[in-house]
Coordinates of C-alpha atoms and ligand atoms in Angstrom, one line a residue:
X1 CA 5.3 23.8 4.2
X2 CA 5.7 23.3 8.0
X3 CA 3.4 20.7 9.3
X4 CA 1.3 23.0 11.5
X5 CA 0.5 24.2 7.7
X6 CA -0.7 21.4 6.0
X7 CA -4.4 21.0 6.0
X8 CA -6.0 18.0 6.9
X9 CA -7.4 15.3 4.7
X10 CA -11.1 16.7 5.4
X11 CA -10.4 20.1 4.2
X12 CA -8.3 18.8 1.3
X13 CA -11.0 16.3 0.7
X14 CA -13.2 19.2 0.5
X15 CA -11.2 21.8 -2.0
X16 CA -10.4 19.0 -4.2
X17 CA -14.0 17.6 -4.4
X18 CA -15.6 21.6 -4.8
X19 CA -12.4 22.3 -7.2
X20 CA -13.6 19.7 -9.5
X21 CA -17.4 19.7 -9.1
X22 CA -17.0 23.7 -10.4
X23 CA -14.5 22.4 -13.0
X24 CA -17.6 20.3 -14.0
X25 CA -20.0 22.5 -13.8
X26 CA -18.0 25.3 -16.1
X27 CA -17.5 23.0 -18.8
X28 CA -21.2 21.7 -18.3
X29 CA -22.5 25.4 -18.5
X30 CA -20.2 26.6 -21.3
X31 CA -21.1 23.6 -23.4
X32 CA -24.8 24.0 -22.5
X33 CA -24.6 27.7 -23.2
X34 CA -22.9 26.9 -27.0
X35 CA -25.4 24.6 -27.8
X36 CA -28.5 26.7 -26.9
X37 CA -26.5 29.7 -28.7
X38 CA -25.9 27.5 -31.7
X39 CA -29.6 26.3 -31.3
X40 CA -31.0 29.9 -31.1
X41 CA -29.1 31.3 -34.3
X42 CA -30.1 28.5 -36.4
X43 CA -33.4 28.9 -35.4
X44 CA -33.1 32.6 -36.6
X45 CA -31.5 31.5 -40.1
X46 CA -34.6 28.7 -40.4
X47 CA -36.8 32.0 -39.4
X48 CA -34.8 34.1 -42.0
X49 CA -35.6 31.6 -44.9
X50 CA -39.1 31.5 -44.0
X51 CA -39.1 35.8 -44.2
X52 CA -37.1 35.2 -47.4
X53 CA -39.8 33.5 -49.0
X54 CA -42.3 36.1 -47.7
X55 CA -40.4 38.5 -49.4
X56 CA -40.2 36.7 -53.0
X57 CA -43.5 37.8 -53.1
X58 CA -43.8 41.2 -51.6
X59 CA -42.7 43.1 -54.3
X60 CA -44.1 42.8 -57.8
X61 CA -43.4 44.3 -61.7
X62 CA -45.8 47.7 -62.5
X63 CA -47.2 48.0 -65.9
X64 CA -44.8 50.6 -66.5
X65 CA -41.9 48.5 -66.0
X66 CA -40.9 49.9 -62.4
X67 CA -41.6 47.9 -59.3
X68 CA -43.8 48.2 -56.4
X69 CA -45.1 47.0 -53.1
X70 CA -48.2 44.1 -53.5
X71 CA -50.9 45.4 -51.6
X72 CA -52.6 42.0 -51.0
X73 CA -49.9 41.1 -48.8
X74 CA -50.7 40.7 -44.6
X75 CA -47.4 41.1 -43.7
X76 CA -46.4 44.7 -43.9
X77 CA -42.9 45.1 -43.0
X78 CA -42.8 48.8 -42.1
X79 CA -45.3 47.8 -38.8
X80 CA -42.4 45.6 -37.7
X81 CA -39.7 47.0 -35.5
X82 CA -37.8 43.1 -35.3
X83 CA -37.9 42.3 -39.3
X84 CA -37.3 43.8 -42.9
X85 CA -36.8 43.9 -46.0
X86 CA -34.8 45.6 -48.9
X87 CA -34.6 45.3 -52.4
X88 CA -32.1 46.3 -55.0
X89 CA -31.7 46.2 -58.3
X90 CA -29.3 44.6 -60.5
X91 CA -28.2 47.9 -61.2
X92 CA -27.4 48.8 -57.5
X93 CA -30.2 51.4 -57.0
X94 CA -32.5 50.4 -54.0
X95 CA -36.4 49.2 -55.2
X96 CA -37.8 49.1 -51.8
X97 CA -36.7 49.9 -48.0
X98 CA -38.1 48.8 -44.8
X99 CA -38.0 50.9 -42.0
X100 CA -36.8 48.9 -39.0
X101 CA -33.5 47.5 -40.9
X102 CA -33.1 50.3 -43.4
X103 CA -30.4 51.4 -41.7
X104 CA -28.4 48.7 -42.2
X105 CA -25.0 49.1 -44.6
X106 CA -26.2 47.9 -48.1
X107 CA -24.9 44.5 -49.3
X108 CA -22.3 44.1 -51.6
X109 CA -24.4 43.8 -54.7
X110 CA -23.7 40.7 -57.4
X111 CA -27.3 39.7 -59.2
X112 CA -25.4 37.0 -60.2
X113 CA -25.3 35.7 -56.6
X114 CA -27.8 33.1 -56.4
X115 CA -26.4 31.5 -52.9
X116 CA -28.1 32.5 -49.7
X117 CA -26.0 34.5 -48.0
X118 CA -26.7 34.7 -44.0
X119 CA -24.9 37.7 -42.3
X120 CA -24.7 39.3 -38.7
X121 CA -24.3 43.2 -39.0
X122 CA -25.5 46.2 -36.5
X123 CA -26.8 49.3 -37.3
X124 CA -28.0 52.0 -34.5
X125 CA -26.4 49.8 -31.6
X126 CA -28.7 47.3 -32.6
X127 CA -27.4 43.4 -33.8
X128 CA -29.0 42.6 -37.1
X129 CA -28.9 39.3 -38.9
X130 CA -29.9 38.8 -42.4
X131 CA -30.3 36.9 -45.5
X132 CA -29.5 38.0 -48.8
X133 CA -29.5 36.3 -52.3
X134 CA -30.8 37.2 -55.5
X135 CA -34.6 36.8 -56.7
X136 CA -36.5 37.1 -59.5
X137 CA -39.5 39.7 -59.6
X138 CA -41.3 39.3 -63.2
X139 CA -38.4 37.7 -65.2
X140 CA -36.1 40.3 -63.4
X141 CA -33.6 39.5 -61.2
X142 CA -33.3 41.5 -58.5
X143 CA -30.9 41.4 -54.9
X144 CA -33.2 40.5 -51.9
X145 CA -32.6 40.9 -48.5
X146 CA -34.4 40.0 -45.3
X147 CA -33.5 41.1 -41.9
X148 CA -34.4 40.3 -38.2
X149 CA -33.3 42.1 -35.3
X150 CA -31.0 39.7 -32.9
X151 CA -31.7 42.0 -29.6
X152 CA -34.1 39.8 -28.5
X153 CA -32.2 36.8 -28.4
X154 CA -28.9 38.2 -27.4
X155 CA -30.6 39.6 -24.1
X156 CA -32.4 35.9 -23.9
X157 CA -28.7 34.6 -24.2
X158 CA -27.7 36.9 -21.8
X159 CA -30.3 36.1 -19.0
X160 CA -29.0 32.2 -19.6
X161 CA -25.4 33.3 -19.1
X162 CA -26.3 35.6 -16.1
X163 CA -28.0 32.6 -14.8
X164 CA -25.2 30.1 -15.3
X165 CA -22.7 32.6 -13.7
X166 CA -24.5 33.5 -11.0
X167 CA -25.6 29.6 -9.9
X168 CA -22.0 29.1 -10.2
X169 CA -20.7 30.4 -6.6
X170 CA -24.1 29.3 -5.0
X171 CA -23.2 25.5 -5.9
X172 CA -19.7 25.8 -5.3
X173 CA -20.6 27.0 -1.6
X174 CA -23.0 23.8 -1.4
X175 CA -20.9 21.4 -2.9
X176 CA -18.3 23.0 -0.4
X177 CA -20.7 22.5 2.6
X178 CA -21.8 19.5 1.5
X179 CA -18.2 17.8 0.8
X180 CA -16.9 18.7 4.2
X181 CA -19.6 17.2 6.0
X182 CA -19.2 14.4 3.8
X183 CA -15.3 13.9 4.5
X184 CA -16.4 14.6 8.1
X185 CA -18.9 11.7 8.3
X186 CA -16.2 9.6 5.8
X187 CA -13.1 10.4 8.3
X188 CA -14.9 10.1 11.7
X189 CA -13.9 6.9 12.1
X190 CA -10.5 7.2 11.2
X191 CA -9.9 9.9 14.6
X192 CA -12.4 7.0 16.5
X193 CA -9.2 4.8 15.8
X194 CA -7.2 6.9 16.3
X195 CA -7.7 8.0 19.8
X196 CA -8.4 3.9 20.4
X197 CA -5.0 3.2 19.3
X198 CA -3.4 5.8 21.5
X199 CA -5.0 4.7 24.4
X200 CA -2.7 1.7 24.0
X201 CA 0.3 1.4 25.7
X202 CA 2.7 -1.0 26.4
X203 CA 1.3 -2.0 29.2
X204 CA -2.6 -2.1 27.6
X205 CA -1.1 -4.6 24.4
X206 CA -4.1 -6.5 25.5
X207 CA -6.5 -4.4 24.2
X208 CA -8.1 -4.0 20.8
X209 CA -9.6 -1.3 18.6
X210 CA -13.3 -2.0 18.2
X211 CA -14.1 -2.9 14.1
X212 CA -17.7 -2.8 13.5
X213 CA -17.6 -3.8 10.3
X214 CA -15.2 -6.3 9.1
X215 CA -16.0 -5.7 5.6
X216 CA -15.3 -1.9 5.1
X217 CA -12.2 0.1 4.3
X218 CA -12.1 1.0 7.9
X219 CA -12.8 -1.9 9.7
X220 CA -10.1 -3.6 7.1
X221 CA -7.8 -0.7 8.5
X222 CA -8.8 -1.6 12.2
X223 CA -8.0 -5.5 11.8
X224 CA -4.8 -5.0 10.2
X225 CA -3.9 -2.6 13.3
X226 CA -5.1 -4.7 15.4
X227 CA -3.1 -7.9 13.8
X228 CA -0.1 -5.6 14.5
X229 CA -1.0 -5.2 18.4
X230 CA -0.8 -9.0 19.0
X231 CA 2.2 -9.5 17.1
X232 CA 3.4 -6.6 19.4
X233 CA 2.0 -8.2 22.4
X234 CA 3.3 -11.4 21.0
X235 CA 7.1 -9.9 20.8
X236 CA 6.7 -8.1 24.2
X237 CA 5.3 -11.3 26.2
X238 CA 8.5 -13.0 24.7
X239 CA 11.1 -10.5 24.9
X240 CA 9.7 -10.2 28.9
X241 CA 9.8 -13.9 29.2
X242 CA 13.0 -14.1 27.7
X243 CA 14.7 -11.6 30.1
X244 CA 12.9 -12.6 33.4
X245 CA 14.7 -16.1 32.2
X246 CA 18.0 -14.8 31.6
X247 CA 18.3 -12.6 34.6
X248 CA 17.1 -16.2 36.1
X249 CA 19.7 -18.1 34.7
X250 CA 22.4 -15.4 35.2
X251 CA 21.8 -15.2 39.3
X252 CA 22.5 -18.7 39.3
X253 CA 26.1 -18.6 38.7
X254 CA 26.4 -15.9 40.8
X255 CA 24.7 -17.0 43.6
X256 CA 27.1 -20.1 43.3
X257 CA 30.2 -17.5 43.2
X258 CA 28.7 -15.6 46.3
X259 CA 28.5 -18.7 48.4
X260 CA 31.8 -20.1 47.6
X261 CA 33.2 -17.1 48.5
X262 CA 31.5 -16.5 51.6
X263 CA 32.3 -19.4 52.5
X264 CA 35.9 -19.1 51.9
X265 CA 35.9 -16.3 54.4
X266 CA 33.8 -17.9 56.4
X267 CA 37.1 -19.5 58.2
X268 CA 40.7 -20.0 57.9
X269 CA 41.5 -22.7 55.1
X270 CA 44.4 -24.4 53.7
X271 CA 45.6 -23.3 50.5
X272 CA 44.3 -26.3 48.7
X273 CA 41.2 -25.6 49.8
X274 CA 41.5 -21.8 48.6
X275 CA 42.7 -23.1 45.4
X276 CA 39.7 -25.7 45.1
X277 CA 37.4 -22.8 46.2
X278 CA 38.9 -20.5 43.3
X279 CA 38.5 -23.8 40.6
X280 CA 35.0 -23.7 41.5
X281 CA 34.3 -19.9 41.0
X282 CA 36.2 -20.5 37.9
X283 CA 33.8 -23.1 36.6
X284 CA 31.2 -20.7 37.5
X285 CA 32.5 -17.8 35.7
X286 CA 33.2 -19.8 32.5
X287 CA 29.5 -21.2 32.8
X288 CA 28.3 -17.2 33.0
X289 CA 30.6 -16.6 29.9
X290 CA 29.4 -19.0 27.9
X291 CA 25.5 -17.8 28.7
X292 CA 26.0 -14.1 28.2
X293 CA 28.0 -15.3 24.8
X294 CA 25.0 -17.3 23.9
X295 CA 22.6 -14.7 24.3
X296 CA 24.9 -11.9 22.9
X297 CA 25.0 -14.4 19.8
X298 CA 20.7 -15.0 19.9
X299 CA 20.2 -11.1 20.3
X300 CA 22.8 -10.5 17.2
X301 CA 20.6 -13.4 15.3
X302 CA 17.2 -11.4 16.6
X303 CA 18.7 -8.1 15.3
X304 CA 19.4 -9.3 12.0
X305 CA 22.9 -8.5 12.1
X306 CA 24.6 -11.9 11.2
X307 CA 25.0 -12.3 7.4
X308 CA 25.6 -15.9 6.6
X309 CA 28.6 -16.5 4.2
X310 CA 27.2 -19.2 1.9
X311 CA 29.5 -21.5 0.5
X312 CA 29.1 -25.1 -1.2
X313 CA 29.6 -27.3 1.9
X314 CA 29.5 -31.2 1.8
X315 CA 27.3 -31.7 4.8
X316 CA 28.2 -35.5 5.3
X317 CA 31.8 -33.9 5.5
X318 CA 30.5 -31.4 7.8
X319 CA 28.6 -33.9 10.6
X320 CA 32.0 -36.1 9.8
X321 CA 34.0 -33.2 11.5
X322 CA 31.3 -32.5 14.3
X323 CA 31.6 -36.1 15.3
X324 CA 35.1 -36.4 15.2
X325 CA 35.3 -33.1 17.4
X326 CA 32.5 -34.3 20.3
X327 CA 34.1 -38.0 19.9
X328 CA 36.0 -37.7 23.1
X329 CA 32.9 -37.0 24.9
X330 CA 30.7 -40.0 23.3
X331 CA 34.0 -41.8 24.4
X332 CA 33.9 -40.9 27.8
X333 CA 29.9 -41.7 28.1
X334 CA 31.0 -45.5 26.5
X335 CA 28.7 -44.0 23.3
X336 CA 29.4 -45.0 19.6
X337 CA 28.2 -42.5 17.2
X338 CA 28.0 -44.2 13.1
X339 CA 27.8 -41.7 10.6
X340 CA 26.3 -42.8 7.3
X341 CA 26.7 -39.9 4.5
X342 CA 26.4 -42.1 1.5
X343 CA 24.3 -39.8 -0.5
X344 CA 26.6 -36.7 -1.4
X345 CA 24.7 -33.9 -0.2
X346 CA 25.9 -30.4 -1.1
X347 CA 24.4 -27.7 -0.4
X348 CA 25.0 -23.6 -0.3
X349 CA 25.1 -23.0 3.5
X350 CA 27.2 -20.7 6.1
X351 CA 29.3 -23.8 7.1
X352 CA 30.1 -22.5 10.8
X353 CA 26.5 -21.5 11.4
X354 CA 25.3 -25.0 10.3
X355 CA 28.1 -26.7 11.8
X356 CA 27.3 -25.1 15.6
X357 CA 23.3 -26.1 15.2
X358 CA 24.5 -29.5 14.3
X359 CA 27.1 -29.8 16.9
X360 CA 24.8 -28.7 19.5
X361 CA 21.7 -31.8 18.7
X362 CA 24.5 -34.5 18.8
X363 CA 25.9 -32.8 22.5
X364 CA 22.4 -33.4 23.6
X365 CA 22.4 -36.8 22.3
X366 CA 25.5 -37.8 23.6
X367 CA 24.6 -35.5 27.2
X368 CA 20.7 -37.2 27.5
X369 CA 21.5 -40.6 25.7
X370 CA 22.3 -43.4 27.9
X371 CA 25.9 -44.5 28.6
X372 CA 26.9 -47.1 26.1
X373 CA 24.1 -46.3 23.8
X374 CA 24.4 -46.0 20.2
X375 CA 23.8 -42.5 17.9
X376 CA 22.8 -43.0 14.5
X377 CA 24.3 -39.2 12.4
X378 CA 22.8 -39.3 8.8
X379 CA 23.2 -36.5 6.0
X380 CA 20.9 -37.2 3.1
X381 CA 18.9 -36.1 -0.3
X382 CA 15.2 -36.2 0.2
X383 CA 14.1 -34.9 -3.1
X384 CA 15.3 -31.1 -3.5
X385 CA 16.1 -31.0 0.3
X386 CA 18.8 -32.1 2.5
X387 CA 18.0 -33.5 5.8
X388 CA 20.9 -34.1 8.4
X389 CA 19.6 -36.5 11.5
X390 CA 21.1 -37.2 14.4
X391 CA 19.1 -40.0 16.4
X392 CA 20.1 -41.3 20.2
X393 CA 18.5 -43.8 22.4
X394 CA 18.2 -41.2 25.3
X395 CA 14.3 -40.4 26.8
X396 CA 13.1 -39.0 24.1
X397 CA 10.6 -35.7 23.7
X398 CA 6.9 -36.0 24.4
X399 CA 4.9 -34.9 21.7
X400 CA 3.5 -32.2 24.1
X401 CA 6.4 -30.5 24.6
X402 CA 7.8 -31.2 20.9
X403 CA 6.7 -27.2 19.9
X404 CA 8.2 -26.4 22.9
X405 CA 11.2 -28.0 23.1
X406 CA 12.9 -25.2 20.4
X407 CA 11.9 -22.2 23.1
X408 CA 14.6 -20.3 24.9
X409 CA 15.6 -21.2 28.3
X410 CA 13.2 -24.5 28.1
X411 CA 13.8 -27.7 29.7
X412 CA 12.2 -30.7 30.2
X413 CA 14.5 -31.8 33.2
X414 CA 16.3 -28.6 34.6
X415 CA 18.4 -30.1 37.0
X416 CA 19.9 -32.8 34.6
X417 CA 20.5 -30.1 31.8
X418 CA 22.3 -27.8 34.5
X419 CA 24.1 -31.1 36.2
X420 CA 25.3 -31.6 32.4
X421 CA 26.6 -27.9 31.7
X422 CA 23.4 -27.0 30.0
X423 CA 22.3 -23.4 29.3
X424 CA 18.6 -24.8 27.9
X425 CA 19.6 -22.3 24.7
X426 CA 21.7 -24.8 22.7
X427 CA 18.4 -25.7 20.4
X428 CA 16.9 -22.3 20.2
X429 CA 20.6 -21.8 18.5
X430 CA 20.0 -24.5 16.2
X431 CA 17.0 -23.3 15.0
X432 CA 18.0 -20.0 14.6
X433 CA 20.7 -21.6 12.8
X434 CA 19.1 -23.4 10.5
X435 CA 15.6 -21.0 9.5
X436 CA 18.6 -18.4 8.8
X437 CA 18.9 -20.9 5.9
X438 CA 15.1 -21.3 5.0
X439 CA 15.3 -24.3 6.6
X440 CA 13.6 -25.7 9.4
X441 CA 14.3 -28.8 12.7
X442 CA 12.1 -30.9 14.3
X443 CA 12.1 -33.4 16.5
X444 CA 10.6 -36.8 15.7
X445 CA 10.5 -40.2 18.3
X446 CA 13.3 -42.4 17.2
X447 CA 11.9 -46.1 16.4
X448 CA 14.2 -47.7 17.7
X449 CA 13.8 -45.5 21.5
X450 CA 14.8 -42.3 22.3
X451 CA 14.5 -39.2 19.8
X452 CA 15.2 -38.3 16.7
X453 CA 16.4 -34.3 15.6
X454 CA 16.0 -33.5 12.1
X455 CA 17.4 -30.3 9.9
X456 CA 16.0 -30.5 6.8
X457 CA 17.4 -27.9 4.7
X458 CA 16.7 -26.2 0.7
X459 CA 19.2 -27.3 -1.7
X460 CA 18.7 -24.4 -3.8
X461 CA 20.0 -21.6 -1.9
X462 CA 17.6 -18.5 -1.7
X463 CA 17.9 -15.9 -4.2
X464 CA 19.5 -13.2 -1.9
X465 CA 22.6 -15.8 -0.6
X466 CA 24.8 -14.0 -2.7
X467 CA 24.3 -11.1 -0.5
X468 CA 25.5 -12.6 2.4
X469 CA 28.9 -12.6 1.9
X470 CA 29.9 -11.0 5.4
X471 CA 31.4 -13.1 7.5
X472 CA 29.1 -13.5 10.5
X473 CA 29.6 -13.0 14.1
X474 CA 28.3 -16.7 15.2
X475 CA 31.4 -18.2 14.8
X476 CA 32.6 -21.2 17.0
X477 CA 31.0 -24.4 18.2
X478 CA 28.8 -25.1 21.7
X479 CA 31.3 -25.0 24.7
Ligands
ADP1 P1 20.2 -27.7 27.3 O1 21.4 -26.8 27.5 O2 19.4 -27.8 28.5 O3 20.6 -29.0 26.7 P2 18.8 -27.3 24.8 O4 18.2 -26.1 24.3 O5 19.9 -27.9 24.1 O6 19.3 -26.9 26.3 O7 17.7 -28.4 25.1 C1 16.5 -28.0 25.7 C2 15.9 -29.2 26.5 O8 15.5 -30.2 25.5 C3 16.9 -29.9 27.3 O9 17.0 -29.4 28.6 C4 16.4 -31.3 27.4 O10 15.4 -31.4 28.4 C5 15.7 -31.5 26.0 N1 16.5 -32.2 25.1 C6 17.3 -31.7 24.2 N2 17.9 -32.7 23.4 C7 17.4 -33.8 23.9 C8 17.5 -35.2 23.5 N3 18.4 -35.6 22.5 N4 16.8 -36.1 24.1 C9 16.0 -35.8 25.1 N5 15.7 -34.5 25.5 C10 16.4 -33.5 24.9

């Protein structure tokens, strides 16, 4: 059915609703119609039995051995066009005949047929019923049978069947009415929220759908759409944030490049001053690199494309090989890193994932920690959890900015974290990094001065690891 086709849930509401009501109300009339038949023929059976016994006593023995009407009866059967009565005798020839039901086809005759025997027969066009059993007139038995006409109640069945019939189309067109104005008042609100929720666009995420009452189906409906709109908002203030930051941090560079290069032909130069000029745009151009690689790598991680490849990975051995690799640099800055990885700690992770989020907390402690200060590196068991630490003595995070401190593009001192080579991305990779592994990283005040960055990480790997066997397109540590 083409879509145009399909009728709306009010007028399906509607056919459904009258469908079944008349489905009711047929089964509710035939029943009711049975019973009152049943009620009605049993009613003439109780009335037959009654006649019956009338009738025992109608006819009596003459002297002379024949049989005869008793005249000292009030009921006289020939005055009554509903009823009658006929009499046979045992030998089959017919004692007595009333004239309303004398027309009636004889019963089959057995004098030896003492059970009541209640039979619907028509004679004339008209529906008989009657009783017939044997009876005993003076010591004689003799086959008695009583009869009322059944045109009275047939026609009194047939003015409740006429009446059930006909009601039947004028309810269906109420219930019809009625359940569309129904379904109208029911889905009302439904088009209310409807044409509220078109009215928002991308740039009305603000606004809300009005829910006058929490409690109802519909105002359920209308929080839940709502909840939806401020996650949307949510993602659309970030994603806007995110790129007015990156085009920020991309004009930079490039503004960098531009001047060195105006400069450059600004005037005549020597060629070690060209060649300086050319390092410099260089530098530049790697910093860009390393940006647009970093967000190509968050915006994989935001698409859901990366598939960790889980493997058992000794994680002291792991921050063992990150320090050995940034050694140089803690070298350079007069910095001694210990490592202590006395508990064995294995765990199910992506060990280039992990390896880059852990590489890029002890860069920032060896780029903010102070020349000649110590970094403490510890991989641990804290119950069914791993936790890998990495503390420095550097200026530590203020708990305000602690929440923050994880965001995209934020600093806390932009012009050291540039000075150092910084892209202010390195820990929104780490915690990508590590929730990708139902983990999670904070950032705690080291005791000793400076801060303390914490991945704490699920020993038991989640149920769907074996799925991610793909090899992931995060590969590589922090330049
Ligand atoms: P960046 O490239 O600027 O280092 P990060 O995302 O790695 O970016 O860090 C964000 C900011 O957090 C840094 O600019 C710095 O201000 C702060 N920060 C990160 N690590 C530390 C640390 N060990 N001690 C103090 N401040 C830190």
């Amino acid at each position: 059915m083409s879509p145009r086709l399909v009728p709306s849930i009010r007028v399906r509401l509607t056919a459904w609703y009258t469908l079944v009501l008349c489905l009711m109300l047929v089964l509710y009339a035939g029943a009711t119609f049975v019973t009152v038949r049943h009620e009605f023929l049993e009613q003439l059976d109780d009335d037959l039995h009654e006649d019956f016994e009338t009738a025992e006593g109608l006819i009596v023995r003459t002297p002379e051995g024949g049989f005869a009407r008793a005249s000292d009866r009030h009921y006289d059967p020939d005055n009554d066009d509903d009823r009658g009565t006929d009499v046979w005798a045992a030998s089959g020839e017919q004692i007595y005949r009333s004239r309303a039901s004398g027309a009636l086809p004889p019963p089959a005759l057995n004098a030896a047929a003492t059970e009541p025997r209640y039979e619907s027969s028509v004679a004339n066009g008209s529906h008989w019923r009657t009783l017939t059993r044997t009876a005993t007139v003076g010591g004689v038995a003799v086959v008695l049978r009583v009869a009322r006409s059944e045109d009275r109640l047939r026609a009194q069945l047939w003015e409740i069947l006429t009446v059930l019939v006909l009601g039947l189309p004028v309810v269906a067109v109420f219930a019809g009415v009625g359940g569309y104005v129904l379904a109208r008042r029911a889905l009302t609100p439904i088009d209310r929220l409807a044409s509220e929720a078109r009215r928002i666009t991308a740039d009305r995420l603000h606004e809300r759908l009005s829910v006058p009452n929490q409690r109802d189906e519909i105002g359920r409906l209308a929080a839940v759409i709502n909840e939806t709109f401020a996650r949307l908002e949510a993602s659309f203030d970030q994603l806007r944030r995110f790129t007015a930051d990156a085009s920020h941090e991309l004009r930079t560079p490039l503004a960098v490049i531009r001047g060195i290069g105006e400069e450059g032909l600004g005037e005549t130069r020597s060629p070690a001053e060209y060649k300086e000029a050319m390092g410099s745009m260089l530098e530049e151009v790697d910093r860009l690199t390393t940006l647009v690689d970093t967000l190509l790598r968050l915006s994989h991680g935001d698409a859901g494309t990366v598939r960790l490849a889980r493997e058992p990975v000794d994680l002291g051995q792991l921050t063992r090989d990150v320090v050995s690799s940034l050694g140089i640099l803690a070298e350079e800055r007069n910095q001694r890193i210990t490592v202590d990885d006395s508990d064995r700690v294995v765990a199910a992770v992506d060990r280039l994932v992990l390896r880059e989020a852990v590489t890029n907390l002890l860069d920032n402690a060896i780029k903010y920690g102070p020349a000649g200060s110590v970094i403490d590196v510890r991989a641990r068991l804290d119950g069914d959890q791993a936790v890998i630490a990495v503390a420095d003595q550097g200026p530590g995070v203020a708990a305000a900015h602690r929440a923050r401190i994880f965001d995209r593009f934020f600093r806390l001192d932009e012009a050291r974290s540039r000075e150092n080579g910084g892209t202010g991305l390195g820990l929104a990779i780490a915690k990508w990094a590590v929730e990708e592994h139902g983990g999670r990283i904070d950032v705690d005040e080291n005791p000793s001065g400076g801060s303390v960055f914490r991945i704490t990480l699920p020993l038991t790997a989640p149920v769907d690891a074996a799925k991610h066997v793909h090899r992931h397109q995060l590969s590589g540590g922090r330049s």
